[in-house]
XYZ file of C-alpha atoms in Angstrom:
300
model
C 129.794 78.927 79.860
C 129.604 78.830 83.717
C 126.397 79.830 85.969
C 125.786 80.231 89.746
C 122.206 80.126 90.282
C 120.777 83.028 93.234
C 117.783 81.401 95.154
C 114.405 83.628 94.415
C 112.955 86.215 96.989
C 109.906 83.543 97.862
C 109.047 80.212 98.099
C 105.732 78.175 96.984
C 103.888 76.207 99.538
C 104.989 73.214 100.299
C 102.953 70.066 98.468
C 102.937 66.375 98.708
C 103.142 64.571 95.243
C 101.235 67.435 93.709
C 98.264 67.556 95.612
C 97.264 70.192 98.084
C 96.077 69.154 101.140
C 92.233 69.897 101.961
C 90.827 67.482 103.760
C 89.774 67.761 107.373
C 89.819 65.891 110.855
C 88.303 62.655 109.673
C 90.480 62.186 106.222
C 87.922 63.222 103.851
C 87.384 66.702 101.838
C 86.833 69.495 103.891
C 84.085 70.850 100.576
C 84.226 74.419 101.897
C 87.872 74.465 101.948
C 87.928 72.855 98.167
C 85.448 75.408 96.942
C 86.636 77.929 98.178
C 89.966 77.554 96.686
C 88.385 76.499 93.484
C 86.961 80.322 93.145
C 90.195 81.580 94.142
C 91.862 80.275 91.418
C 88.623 80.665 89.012
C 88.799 84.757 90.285
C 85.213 84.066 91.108
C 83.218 85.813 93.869
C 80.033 83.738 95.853
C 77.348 85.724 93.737
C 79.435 84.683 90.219
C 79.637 80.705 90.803
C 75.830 81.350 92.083
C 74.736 82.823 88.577
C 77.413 80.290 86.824
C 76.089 76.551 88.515
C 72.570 78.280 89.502
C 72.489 77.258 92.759
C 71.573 79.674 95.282
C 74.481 81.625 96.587
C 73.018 81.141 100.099
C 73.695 77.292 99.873
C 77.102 78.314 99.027
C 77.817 80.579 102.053
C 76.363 77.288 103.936
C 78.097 74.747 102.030
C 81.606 77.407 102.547
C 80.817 78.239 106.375
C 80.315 74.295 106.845
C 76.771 74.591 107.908
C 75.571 72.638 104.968
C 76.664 69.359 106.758
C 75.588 66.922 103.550
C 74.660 68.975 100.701
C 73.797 66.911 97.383
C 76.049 65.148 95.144
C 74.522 67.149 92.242
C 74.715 69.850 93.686
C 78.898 69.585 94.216
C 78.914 68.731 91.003
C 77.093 71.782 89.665
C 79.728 74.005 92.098
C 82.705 72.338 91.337
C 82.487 71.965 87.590
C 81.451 75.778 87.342
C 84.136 76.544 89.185
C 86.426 74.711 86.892
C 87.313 72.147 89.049
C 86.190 67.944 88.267
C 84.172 65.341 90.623
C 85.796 62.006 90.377
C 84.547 58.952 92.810
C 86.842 56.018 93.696
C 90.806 55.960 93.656
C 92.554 58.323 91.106
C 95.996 59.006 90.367
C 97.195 61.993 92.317
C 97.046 65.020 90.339
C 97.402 68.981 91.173
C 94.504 70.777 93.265
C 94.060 74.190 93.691
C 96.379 76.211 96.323
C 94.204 76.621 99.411
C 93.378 80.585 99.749
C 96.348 81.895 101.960
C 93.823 84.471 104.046
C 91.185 81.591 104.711
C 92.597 81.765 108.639
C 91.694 86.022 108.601
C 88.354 86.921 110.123
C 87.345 90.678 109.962
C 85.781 92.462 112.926
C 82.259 90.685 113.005
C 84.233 87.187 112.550
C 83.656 86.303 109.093
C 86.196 85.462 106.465
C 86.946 87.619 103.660
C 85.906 86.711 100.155
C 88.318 84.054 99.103
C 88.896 85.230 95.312
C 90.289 88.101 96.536
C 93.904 88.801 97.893
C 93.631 90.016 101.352
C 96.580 91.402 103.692
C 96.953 92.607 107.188
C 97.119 96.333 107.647
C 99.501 97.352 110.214
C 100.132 101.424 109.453
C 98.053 103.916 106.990
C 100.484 102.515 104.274
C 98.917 99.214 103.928
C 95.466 100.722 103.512
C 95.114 102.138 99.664
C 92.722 104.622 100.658
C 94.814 105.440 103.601
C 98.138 106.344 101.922
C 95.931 107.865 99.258
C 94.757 110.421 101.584
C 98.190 110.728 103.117
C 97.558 109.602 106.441
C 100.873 108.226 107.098
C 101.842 111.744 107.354
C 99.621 112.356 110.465
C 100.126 110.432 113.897
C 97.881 107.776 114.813
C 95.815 109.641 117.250
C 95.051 112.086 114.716
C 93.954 109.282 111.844
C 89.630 110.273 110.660
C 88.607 106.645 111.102
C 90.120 103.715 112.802
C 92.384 100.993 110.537
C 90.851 98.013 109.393
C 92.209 94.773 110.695
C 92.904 93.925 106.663
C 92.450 95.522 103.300
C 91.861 93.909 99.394
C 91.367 95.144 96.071
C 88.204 94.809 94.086
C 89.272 95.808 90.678
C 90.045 92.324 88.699
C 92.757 94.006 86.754
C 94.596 94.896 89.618
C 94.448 91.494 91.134
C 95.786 89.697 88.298
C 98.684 91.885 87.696
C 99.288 91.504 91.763
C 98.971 87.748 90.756
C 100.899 87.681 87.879
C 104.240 89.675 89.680
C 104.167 87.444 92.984
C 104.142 84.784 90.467
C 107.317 86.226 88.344
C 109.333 86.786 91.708
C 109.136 83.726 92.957
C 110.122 81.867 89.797
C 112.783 84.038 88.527
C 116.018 83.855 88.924
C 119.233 85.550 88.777
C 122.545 84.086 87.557
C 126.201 85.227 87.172
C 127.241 84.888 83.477
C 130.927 83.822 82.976
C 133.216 82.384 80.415
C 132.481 82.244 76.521
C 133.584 86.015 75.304
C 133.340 87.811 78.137
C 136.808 88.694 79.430
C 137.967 87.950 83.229
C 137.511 91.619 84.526
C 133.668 91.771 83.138
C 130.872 91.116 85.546
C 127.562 90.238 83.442
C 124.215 89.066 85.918
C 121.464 87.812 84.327
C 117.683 87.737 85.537
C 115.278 85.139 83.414
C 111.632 83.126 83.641
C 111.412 79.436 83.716
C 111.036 79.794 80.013
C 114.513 81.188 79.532
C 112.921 84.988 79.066
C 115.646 87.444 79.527
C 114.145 90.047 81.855
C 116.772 91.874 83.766
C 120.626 92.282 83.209
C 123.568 93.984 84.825
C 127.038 94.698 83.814
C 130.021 95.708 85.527
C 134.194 95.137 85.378
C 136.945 95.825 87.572
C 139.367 98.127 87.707
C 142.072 99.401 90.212
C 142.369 102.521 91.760
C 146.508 103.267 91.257
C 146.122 102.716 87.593
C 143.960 106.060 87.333
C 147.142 108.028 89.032
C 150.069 106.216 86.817
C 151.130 104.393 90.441
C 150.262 102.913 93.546
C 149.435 104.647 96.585
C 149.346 101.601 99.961
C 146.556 101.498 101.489
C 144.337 102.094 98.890
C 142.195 98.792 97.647
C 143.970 96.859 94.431
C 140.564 96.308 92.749
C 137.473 97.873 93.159
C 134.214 97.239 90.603
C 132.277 99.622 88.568
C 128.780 98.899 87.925
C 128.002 100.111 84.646
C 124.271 99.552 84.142
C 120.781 97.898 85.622
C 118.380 96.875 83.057
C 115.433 95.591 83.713
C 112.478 95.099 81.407
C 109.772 97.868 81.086
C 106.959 95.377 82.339
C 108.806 93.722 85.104
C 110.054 96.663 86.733
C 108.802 97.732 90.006
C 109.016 93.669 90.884
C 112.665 93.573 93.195
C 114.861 92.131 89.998
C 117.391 94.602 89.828
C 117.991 94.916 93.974
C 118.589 90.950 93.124
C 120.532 91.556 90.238
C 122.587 94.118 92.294
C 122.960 91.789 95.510
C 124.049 89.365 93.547
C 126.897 91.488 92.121
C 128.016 92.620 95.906
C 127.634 88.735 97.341
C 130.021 87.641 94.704
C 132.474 90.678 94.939
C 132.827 90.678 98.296
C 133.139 86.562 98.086
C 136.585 88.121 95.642
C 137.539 90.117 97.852
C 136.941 93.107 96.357
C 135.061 95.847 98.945
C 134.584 98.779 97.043
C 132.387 100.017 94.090
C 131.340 102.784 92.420
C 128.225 103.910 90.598
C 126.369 106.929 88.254
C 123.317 106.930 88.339
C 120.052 109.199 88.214
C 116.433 109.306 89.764
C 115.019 105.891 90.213
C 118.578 104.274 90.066
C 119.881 106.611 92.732
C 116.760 104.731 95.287
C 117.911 101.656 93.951
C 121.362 101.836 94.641
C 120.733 103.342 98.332
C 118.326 100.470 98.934
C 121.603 98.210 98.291
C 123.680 99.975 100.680
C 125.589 102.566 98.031
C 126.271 105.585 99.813
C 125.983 109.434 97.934
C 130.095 110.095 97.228
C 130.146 114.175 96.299
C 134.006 113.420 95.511
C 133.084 111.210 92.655
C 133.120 113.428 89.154
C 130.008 114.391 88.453
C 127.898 113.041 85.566
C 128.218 114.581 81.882
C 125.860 114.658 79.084
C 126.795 115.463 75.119
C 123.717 116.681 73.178
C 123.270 118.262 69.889
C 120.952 120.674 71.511
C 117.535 119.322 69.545
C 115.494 118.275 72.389
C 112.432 119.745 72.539
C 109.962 119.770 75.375
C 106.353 120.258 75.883
């Protein structure tokens, strides 16, 4: 069996040997940059590390802000071991640090930063602002908006962080992978989407055909081969996460690499946005889609 591997839709930040750079000017740890990232990762807000290494969440705005020019030693300890981070002194092998928070460079209107367990984005239009687009502004024009847009917006409910977390975290490590060879005859198109761990998440089948073979001969001009897609799967839990728009490119990058230009599709309510999103266009000529049923559905 054969695979070309699809590069994923992000990348991670860039690291040296493992460890993420926080130091400052001079060479040595910038300590509000460290702890700061040390809560990110811990999903742990000023007031929680204050009530978890009971030291007074003012010295940790100070110690954060880099007002606190040489706070104790016990107290970074206290901080950075609540935080779930260790204090080591002297030369130690390399080993990972926490990801610096990627908003630390946003200020809000008065100049402060935003909390750094959070996950904090730019708003731009109503749509980037949840109570905005919950409201419907983006249906109104921007004179006619009740309040002025932040500069950014985040999300205070945990749950919804980590499963923010937890699907940046899937699309950047998946990937997607042409299946060839083995069973699968020469005219059958099989794309796979998995995890690092070899999890099967997404898949998509299609084959070839050609055209004249439907009519009993061949009519020039018409394409010799054209591709059917016959399904999108994508796991209940990852959907909603861009794998099948990469399971589809993938089909149309390699197709057209073939030399084959045209395909055709079914499909029905979310599938239909999917399929426009990849640059199918709505064919009325196409037959239409039937359905056999023994007439026992019930609704309501």
């Amino acid at each position: 069996m054969t695979e070309a591997t699809y590069g994923t839709e992000q990348t991670a930040a860039p690291e040296t040997d493992g460890v993420t750079d926080l130091t400052d000017e001079s060479g040595g740890a910038d300590l509000g940059r460290v702890l700061r990232a040390l809560r990110r990762r811990a999903d742990l807000s000023q007031r929680q590390l204050a009530e978890r290494s009971e030291v007074p969440q003012a010295t940790i705005a100070r110690i954060e802000s880099g007002r606190a020019v040489d706070p104790r030693f016990r107290t970074v300890e206290r901080l950075v071991r609540a935080a779930g981070g260790e204090v080591t002194i002297g030369v130690s092998p390399p080993t990972a640090a926490a990801a610096p928070v990627p908003h630390d460079d946003m200020r809000d209107e008065a100049g402060r930063r935003y909390p750094a367990h959070l996950d904090v984005w730019p708003v731009h239009e109503p749509r980037d602002w949840p109570g905005a687009w919950w409201a419907e502004w983006y249906r109104l024009p921007p004179e006619r908006y009740p309040l002025p847009l932040p500069p950014a917006a985040y999300e205070l409910n945990r749950r919804y962080r980590d499963n923010r977390r937890w699907g940046a975290e899937v699309r950047r490590t998946a990937r997607v992978r042409r299946v060839t060879g083995g069973d699968l005859p020469g005219t059958c198109w099989r794309f796979v989407a998995e995890l690092p761990d070899g999890e099967l998440v997404g898949e998509l089948r299609a084959h070839e055909r050609s055209p004249h073979l439907d009519h009993g001969e061949w009519y020039p001009g018409e394409p010799e081969r054209e591709m059917v897609l016959d399904g999108v799967l994508v796991a209940a839990r990852y959907r909603r996460l861009g794998l099948g728009r990469r399971l589809v490119t993938a089909l149309v990058t390699e197709m057209r690499q073939a030399g084959i230009d045209e395909a055709a599709a079914l499909a029905e309510n979310f599938g239909i946005e999917l399929l426009l999103a990849c640059g199918f266009e709505i064919e009325a000529r196409r037959p239409a889609a039937l359905r056999l049923s023994s007439g026992r559905r019930r609704y309501g």
